[in-house]
C-alpha atoms as an extended CHARMM CRD file, in Angstrom:
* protein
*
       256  EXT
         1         1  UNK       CA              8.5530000000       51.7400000000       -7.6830000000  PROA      1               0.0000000000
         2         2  UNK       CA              4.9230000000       51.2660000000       -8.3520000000  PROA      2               0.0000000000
         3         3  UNK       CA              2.9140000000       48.2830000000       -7.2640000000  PROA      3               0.0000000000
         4         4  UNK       CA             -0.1270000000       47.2070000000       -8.7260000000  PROA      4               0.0000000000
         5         5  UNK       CA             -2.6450000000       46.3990000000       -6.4000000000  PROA      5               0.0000000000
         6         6  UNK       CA             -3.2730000000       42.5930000000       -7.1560000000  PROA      6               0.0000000000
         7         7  UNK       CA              0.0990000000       42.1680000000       -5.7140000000  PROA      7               0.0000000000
         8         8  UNK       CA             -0.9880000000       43.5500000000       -2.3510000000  PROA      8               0.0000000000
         9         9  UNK       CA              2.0950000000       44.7590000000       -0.5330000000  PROA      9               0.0000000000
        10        10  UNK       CA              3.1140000000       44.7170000000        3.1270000000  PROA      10              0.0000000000
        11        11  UNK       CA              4.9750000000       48.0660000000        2.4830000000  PROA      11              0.0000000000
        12        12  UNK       CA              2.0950000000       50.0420000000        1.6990000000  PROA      12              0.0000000000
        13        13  UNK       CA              0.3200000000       50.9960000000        4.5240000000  PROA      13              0.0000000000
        14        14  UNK       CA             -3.4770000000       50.8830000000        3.0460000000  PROA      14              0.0000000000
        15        15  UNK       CA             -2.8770000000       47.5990000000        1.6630000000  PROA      15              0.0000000000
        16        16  UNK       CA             -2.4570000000       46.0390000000        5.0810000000  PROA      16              0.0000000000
        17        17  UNK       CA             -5.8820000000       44.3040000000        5.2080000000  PROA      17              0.0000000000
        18        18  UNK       CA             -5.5710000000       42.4380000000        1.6620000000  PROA      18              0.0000000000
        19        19  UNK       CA             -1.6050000000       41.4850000000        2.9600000000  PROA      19              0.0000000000
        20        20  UNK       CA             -3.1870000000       39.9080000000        5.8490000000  PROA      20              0.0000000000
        21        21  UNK       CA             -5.9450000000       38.1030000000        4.2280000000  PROA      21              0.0000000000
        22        22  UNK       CA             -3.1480000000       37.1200000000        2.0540000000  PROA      22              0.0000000000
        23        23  UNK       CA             -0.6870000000       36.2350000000        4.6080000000  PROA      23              0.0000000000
        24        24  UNK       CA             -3.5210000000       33.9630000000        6.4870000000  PROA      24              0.0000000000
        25        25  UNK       CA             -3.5390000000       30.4620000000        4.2970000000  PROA      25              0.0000000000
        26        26  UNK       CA              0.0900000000       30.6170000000        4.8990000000  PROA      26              0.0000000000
        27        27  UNK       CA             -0.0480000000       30.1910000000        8.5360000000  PROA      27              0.0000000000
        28        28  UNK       CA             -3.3110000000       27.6960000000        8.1220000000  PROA      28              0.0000000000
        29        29  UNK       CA             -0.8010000000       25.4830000000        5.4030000000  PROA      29              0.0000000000
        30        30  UNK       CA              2.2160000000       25.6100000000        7.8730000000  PROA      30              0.0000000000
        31        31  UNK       CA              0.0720000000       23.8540000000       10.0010000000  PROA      31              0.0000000000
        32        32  UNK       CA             -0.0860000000       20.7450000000        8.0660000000  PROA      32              0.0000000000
        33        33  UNK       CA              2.3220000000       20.8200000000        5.2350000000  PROA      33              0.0000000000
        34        34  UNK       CA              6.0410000000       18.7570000000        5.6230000000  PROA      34              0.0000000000
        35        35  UNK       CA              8.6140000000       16.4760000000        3.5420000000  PROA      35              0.0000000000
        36        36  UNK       CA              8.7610000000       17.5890000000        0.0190000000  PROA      36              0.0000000000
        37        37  UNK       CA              7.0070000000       20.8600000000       -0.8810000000  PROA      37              0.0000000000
        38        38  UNK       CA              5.8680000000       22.4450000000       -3.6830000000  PROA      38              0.0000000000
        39        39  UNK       CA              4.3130000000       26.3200000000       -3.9290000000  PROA      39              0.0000000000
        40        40  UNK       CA              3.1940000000       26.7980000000       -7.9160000000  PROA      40              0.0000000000
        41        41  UNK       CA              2.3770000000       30.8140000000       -8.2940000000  PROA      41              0.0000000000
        42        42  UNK       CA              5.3840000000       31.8110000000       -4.6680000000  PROA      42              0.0000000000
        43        43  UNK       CA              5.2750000000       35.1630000000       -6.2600000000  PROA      43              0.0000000000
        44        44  UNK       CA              7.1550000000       37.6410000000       -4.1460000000  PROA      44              0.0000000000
        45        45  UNK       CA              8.0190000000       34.8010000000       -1.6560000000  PROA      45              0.0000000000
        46        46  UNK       CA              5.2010000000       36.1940000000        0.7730000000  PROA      46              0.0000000000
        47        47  UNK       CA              5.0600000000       32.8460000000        2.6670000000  PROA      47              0.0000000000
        48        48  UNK       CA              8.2930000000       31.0680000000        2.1470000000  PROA      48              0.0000000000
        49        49  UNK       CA              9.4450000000       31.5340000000        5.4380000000  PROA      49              0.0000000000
        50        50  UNK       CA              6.2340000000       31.0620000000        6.8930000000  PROA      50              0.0000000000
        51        51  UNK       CA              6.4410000000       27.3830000000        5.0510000000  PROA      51              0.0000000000
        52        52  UNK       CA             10.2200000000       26.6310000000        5.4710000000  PROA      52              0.0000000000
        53        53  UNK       CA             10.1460000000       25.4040000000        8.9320000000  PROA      53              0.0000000000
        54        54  UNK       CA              7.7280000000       22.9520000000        8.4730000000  PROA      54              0.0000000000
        55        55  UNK       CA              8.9540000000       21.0740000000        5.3070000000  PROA      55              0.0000000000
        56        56  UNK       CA             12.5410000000       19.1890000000        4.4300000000  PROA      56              0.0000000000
        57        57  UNK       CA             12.4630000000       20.5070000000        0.8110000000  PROA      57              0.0000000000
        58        58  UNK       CA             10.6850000000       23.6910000000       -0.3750000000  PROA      58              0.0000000000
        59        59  UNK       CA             10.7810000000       24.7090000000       -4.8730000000  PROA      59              0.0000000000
        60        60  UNK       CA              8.6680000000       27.9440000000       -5.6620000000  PROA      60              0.0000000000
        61        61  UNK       CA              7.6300000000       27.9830000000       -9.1180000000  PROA      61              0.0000000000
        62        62  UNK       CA              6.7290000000       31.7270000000      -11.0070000000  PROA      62              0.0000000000
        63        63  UNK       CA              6.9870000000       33.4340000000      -13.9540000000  PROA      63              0.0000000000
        64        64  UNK       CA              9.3930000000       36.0350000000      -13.1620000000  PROA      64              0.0000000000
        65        65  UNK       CA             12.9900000000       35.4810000000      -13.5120000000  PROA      65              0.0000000000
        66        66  UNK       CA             14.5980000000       38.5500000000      -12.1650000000  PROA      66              0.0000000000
        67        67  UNK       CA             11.8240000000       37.5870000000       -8.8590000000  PROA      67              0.0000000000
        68        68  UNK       CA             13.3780000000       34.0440000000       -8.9870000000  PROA      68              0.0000000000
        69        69  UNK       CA             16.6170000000       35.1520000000       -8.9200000000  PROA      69              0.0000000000
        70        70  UNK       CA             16.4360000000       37.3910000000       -6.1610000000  PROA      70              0.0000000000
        71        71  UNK       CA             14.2880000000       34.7910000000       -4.2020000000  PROA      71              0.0000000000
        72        72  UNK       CA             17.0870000000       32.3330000000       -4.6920000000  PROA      72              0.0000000000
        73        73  UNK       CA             20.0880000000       34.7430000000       -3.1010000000  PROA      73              0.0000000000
        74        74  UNK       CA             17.3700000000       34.9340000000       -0.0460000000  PROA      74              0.0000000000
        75        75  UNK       CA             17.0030000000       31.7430000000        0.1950000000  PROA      75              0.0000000000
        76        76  UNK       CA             19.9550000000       29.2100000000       -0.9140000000  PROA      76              0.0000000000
        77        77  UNK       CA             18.6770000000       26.0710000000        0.5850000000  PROA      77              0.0000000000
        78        78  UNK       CA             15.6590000000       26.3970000000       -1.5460000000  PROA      78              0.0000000000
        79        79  UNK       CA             14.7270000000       25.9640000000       -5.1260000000  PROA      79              0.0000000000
        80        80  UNK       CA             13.2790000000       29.0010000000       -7.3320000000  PROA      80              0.0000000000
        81        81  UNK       CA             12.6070000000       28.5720000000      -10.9690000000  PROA      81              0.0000000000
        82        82  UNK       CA             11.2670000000       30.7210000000      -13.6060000000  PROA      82              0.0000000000
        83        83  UNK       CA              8.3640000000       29.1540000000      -15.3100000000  PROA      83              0.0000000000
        84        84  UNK       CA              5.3890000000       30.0740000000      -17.4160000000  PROA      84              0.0000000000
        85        85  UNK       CA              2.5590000000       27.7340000000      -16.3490000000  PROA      85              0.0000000000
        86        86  UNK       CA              1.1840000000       25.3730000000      -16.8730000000  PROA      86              0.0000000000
        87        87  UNK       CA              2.7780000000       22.9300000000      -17.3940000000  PROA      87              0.0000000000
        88        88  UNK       CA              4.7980000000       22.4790000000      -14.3140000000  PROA      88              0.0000000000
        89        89  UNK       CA              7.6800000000       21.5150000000      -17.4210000000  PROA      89              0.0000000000
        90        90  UNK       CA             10.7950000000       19.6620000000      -15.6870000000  PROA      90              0.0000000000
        91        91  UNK       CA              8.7290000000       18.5330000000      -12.5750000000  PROA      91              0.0000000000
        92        92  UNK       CA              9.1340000000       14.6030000000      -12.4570000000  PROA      92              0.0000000000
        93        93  UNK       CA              5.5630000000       13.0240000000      -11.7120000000  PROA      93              0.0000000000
        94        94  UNK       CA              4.7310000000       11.6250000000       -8.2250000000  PROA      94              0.0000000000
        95        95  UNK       CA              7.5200000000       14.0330000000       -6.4220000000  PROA      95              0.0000000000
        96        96  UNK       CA              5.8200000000       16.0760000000       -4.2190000000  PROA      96              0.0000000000
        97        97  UNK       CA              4.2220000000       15.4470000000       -0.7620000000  PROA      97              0.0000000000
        98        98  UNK       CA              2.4240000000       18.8370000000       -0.6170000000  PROA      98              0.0000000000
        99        99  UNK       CA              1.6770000000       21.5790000000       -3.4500000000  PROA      99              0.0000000000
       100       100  UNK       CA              0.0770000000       24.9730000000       -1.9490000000  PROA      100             0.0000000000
       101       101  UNK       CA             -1.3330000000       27.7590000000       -4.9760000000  PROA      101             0.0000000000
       102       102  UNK       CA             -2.6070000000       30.3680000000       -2.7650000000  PROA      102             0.0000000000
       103       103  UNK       CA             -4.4940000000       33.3430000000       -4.9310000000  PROA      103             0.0000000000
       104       104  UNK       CA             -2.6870000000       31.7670000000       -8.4910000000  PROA      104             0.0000000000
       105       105  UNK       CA             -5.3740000000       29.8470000000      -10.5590000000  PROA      105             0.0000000000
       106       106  UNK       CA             -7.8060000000       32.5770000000      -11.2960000000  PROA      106             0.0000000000
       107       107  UNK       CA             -4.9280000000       34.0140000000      -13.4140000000  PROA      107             0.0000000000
       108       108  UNK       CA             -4.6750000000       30.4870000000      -15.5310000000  PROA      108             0.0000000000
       109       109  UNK       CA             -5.7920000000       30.8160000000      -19.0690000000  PROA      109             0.0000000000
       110       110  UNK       CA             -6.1480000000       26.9820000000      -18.7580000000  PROA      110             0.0000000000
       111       111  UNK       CA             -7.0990000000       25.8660000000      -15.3630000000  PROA      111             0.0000000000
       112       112  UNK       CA             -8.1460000000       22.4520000000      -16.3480000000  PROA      112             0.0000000000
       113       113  UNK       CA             -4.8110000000       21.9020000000      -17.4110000000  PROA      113             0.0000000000
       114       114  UNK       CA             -3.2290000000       23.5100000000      -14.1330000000  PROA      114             0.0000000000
       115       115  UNK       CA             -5.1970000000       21.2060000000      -11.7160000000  PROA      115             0.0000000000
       116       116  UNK       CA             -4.3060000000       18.0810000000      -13.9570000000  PROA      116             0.0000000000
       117       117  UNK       CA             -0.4240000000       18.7660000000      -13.9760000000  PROA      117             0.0000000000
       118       118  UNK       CA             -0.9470000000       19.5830000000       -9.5940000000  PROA      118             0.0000000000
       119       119  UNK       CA             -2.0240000000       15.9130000000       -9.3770000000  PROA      119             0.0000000000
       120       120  UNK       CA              0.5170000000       14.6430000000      -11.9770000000  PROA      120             0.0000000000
       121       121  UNK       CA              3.7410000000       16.0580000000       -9.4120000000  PROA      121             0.0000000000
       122       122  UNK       CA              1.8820000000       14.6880000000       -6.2660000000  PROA      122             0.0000000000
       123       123  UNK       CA              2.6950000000       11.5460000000       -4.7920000000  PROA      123             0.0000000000
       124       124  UNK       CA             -0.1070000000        9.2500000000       -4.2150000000  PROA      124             0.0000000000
       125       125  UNK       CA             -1.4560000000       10.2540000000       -1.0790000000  PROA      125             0.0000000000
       126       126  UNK       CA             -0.7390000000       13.6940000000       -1.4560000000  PROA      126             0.0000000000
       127       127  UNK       CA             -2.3840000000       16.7400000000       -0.9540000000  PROA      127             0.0000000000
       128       128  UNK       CA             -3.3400000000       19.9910000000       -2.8220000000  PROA      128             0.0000000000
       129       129  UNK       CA             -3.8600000000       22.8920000000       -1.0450000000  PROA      129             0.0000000000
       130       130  UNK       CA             -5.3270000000       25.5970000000       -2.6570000000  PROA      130             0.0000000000
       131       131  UNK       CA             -7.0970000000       29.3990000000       -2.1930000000  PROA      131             0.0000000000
       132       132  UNK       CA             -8.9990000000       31.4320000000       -4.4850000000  PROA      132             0.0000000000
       133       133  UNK       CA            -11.3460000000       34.4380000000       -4.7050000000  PROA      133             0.0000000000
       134       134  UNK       CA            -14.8900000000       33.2760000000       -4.3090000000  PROA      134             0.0000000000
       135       135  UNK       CA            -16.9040000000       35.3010000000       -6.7480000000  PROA      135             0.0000000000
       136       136  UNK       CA            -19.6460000000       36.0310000000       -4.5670000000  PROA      136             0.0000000000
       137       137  UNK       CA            -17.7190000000       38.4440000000       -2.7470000000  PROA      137             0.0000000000
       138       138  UNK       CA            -15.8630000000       40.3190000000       -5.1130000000  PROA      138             0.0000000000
       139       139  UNK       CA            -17.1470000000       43.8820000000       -5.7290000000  PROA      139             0.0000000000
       140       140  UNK       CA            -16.7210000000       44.4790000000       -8.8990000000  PROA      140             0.0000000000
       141       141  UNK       CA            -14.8660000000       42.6980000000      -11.8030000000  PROA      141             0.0000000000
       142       142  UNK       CA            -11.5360000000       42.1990000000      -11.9520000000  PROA      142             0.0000000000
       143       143  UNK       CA             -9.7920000000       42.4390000000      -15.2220000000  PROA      143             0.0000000000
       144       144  UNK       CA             -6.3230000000       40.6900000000      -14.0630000000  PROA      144             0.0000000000
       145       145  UNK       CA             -8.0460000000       37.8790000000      -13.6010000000  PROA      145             0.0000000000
       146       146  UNK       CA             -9.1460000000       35.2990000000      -16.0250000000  PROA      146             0.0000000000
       147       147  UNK       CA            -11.8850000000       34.1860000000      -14.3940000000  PROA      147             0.0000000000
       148       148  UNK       CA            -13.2280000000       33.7250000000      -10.5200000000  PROA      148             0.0000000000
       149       149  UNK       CA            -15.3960000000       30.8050000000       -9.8670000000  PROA      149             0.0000000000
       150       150  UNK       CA            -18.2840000000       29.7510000000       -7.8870000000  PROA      150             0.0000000000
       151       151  UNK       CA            -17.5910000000       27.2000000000       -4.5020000000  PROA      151             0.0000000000
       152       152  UNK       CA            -19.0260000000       24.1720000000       -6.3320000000  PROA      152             0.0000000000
       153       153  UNK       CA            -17.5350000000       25.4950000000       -9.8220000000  PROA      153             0.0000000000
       154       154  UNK       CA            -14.0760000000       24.9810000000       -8.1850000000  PROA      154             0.0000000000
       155       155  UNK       CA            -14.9410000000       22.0540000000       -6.3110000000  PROA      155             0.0000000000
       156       156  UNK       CA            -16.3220000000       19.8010000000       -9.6210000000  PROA      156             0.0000000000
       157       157  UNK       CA            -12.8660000000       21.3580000000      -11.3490000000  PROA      157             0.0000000000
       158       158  UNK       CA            -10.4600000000       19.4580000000       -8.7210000000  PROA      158             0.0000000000
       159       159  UNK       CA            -12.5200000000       16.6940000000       -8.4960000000  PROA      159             0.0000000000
       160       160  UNK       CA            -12.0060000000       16.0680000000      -12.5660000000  PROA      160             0.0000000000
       161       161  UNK       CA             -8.6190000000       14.8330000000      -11.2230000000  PROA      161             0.0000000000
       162       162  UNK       CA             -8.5720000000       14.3510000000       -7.9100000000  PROA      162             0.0000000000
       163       163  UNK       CA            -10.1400000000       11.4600000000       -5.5290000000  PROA      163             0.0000000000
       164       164  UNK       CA            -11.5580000000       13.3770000000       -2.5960000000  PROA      164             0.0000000000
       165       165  UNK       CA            -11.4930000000       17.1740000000       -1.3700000000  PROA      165             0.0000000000
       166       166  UNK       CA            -12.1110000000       19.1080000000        1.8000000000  PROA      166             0.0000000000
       167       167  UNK       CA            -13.8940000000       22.4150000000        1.0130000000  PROA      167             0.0000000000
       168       168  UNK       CA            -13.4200000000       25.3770000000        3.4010000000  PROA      168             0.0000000000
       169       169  UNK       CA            -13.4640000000       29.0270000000        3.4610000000  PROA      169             0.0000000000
       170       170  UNK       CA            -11.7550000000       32.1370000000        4.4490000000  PROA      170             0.0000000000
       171       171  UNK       CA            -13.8160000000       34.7150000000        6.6410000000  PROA      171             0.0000000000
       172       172  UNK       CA            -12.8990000000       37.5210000000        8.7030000000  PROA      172             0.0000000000
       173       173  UNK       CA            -14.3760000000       38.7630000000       12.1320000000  PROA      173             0.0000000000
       174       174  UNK       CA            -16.4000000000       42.0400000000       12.9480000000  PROA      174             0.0000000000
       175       175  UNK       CA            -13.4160000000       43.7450000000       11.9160000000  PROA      175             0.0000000000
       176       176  UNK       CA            -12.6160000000       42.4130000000        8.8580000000  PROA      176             0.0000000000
       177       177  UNK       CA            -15.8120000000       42.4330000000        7.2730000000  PROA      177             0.0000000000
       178       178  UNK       CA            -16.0350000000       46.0120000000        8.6080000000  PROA      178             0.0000000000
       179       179  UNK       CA            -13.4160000000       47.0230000000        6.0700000000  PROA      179             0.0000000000
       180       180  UNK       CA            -15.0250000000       45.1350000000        3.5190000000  PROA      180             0.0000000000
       181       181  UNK       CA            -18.4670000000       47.4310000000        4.0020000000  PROA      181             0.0000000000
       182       182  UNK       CA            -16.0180000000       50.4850000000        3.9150000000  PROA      182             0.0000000000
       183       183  UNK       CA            -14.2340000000       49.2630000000        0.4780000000  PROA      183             0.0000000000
       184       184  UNK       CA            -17.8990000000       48.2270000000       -0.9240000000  PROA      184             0.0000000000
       185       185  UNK       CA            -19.4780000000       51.5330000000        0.2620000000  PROA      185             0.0000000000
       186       186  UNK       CA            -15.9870000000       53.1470000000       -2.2050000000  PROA      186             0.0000000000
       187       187  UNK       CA            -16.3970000000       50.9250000000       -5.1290000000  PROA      187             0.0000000000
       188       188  UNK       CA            -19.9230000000       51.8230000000       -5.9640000000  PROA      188             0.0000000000
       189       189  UNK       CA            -18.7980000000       55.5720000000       -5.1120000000  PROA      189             0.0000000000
       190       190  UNK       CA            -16.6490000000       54.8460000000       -8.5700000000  PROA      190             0.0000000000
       191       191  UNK       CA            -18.4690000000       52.3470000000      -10.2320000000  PROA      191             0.0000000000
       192       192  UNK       CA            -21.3970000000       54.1500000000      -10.3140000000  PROA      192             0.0000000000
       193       193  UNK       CA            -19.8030000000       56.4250000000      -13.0070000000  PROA      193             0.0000000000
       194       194  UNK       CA            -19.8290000000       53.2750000000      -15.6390000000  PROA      194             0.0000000000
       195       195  UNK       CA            -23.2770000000       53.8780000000      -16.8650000000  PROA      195             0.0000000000
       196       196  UNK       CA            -22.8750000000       51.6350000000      -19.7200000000  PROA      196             0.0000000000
       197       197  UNK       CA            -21.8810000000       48.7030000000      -17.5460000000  PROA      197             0.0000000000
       198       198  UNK       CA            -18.5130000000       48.6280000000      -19.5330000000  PROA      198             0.0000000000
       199       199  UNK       CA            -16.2220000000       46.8410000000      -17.0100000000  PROA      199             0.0000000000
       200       200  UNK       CA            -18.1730000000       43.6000000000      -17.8550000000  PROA      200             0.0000000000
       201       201  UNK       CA            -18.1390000000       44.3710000000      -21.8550000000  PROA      201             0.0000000000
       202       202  UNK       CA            -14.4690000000       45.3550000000      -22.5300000000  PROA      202             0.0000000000
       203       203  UNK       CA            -11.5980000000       43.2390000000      -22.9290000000  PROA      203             0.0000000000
       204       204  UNK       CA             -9.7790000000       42.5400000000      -19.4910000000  PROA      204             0.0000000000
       205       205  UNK       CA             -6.4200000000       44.6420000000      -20.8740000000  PROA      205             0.0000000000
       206       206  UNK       CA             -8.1370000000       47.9500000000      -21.8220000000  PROA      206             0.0000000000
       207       207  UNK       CA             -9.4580000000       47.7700000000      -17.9900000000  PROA      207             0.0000000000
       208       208  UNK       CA             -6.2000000000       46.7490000000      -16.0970000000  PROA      208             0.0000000000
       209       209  UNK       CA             -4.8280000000       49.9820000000      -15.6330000000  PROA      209             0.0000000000
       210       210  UNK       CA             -7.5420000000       51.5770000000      -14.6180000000  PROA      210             0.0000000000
       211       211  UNK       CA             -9.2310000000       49.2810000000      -12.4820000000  PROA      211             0.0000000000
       212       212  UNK       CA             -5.6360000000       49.5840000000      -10.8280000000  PROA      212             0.0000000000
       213       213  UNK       CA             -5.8250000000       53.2890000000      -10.5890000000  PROA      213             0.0000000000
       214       214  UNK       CA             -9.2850000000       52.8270000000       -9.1260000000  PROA      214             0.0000000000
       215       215  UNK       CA             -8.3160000000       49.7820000000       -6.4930000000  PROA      215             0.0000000000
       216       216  UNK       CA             -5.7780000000       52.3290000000       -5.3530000000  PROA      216             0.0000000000
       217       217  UNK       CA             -7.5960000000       54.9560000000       -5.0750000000  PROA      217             0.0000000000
       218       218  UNK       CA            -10.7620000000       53.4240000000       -2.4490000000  PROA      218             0.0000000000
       219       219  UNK       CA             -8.0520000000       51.9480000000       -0.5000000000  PROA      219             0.0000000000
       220       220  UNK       CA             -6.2290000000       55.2220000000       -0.0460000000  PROA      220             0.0000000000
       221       221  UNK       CA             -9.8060000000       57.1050000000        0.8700000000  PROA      221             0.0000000000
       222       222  UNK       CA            -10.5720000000       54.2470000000        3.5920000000  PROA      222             0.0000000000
       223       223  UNK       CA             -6.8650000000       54.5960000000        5.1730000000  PROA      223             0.0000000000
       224       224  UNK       CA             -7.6750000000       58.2720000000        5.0800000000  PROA      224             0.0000000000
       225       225  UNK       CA            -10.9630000000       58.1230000000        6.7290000000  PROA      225             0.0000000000
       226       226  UNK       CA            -10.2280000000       55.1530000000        9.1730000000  PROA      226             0.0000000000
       227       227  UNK       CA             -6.5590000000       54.4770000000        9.4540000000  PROA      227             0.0000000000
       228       228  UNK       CA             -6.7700000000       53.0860000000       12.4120000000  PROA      228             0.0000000000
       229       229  UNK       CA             -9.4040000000       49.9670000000       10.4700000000  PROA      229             0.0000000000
       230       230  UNK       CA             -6.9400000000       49.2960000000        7.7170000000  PROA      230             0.0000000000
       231       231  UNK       CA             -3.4380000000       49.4710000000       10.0000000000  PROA      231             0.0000000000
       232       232  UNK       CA             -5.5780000000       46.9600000000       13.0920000000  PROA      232             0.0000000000
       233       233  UNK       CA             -6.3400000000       44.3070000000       11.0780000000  PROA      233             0.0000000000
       234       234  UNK       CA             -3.7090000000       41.2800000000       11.4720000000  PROA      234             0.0000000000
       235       235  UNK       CA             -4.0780000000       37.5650000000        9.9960000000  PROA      235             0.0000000000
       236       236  UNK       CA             -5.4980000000       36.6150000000       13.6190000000  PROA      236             0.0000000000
       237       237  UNK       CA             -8.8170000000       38.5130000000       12.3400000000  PROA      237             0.0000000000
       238       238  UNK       CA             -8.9740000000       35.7570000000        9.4350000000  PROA      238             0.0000000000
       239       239  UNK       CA            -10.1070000000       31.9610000000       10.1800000000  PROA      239             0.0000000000
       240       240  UNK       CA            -11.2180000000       29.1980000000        8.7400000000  PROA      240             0.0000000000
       241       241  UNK       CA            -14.8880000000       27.4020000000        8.2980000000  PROA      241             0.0000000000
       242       242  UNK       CA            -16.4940000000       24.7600000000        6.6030000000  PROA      242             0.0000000000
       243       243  UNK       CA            -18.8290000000       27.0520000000        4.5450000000  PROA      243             0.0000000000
       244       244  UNK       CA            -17.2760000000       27.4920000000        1.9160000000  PROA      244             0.0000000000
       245       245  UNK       CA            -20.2830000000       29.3340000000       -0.1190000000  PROA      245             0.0000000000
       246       246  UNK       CA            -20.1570000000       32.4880000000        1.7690000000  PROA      246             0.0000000000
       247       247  UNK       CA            -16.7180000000       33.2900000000        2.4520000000  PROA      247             0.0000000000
       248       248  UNK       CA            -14.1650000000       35.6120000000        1.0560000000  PROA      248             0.0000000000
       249       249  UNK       CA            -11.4970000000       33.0600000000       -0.1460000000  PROA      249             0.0000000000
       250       250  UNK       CA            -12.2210000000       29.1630000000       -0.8240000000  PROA      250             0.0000000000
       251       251  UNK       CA             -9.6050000000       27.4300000000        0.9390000000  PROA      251             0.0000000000
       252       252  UNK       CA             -9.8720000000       23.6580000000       -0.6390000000  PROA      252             0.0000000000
       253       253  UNK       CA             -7.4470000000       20.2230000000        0.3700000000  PROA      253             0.0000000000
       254       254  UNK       CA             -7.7160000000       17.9670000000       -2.6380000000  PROA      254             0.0000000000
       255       255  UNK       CA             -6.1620000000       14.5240000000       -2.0250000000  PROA      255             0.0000000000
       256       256  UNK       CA             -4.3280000000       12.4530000000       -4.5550000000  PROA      256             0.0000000000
């Protein structure tokens, strides 16, 4: 079965280095999450196990019911439900001790909305943990997502709602960002071709496809040319800092 390349998959050999980055917050929430836990966005359950044995109650929230379903089989002791967002509709308010949205809110038509119904499910006290694309570093546009933001866009966003926030980044080591000079080095090899600057002019649908076919395509010719970059890199190559302006992902704790 095909798999679009915004859901990066641990199956496919050449996107290794996105599953990784992807994989990373997981193991950095895990760390601090427990009690009563909610993931909005849990997708193909990427990090559920990764979560499980640090919290008493874990509900994953996406829309995608056959996803849901089969998440739910996997996992009977947890809670999967099908759910176009926002609003987070049948979530009580002030019932969750943690929410994690890893790589989810840049695909919300109405993000204001999204961060205000976060803080509505949270218990007072509790915390929001959150990842997104910083815009700085992406390398051309990408048409699945609504919109990528700036650190300090994202940061004034949360704060709209929340009381306080702790702003950090993703960034990767030697290795890491040597991949990311090998995919940069591609996408200009095939955005160079769009004379008429049309990524940033047409409507995000006309461009999923083949920004898809295209995202494929560099990350096949760097597997090909370096196999042993893409298959080496492992979430150990990821970490976290405080600077959150020149990172890859922002990686943001919002408290309620």
């Amino acid at each position: 079965m095909y798999k679009t390349t915004e859901i990066a998959s641990s199956e496919i050999i050449s996107d290794n280095p996105v599953h990784q980055r992807l994989l990373f917050p997981y193991i950095e929430a895990a760390k601090i999450v427990s009690g009563n836990l909610l993931e909005i966005g849990c997708g193909t359950g990427r990090g559920v196990a990764v979560l499980a044995p640090s919290v008493a109650n874990y509900t994953g929230v996406d829309k995608n019911e056959p996803l849901m379903t089969q998440l739910s089989a996997q996992y009977p002791s947890f809670k999967f439900i099908d759910m176009f967002l926002p609003p987070l509709k049948g979530l009580a308010d002030n019932t969750f001790d943690y929410i994690v949205t890893f790589q989810v809110i840049e695909h919300i038509e109405d993000d204001n909305e999204f961060i205000k119904e976060a803080y509505r499910v949270l218990k007072p006290g509790g915390k929001l943990i959150l990842t997104t694309v910083n815009k700085k570093y992406s390398l051309s546009r990408n048409p699945w997502h609504v919109r990528e933001y700036l650190a300090t866009e994202l940061k004034n966003l949360i704060l709209k709602h929340f009381s306080s926030i702790q702003t950090q980044g993703v960034h990767g080591n030697e290795k890491v960002m040597n991949y990311y000079e090998e995919n940069k080095r591609s996408v200009e090899k095939i955005t160079r071709f769009d004379i008429f600057n049309l990524q940033y002019r047409l409507p995000r649908w006309m461009l999923q496809i083949p920004y898809d076919i295209a995202n494929r395509m560099s990350r096949n010719i760097i597997q090909r040319s370096d196999n042993k970059l893409v298959t080496g890199i492992t979430y150990q190559d990821y970490f976290l800092s405080d600077d959150a302006e020149e990172c890859f992902d922002f990686f943001y704790i919002a408290t309620k």
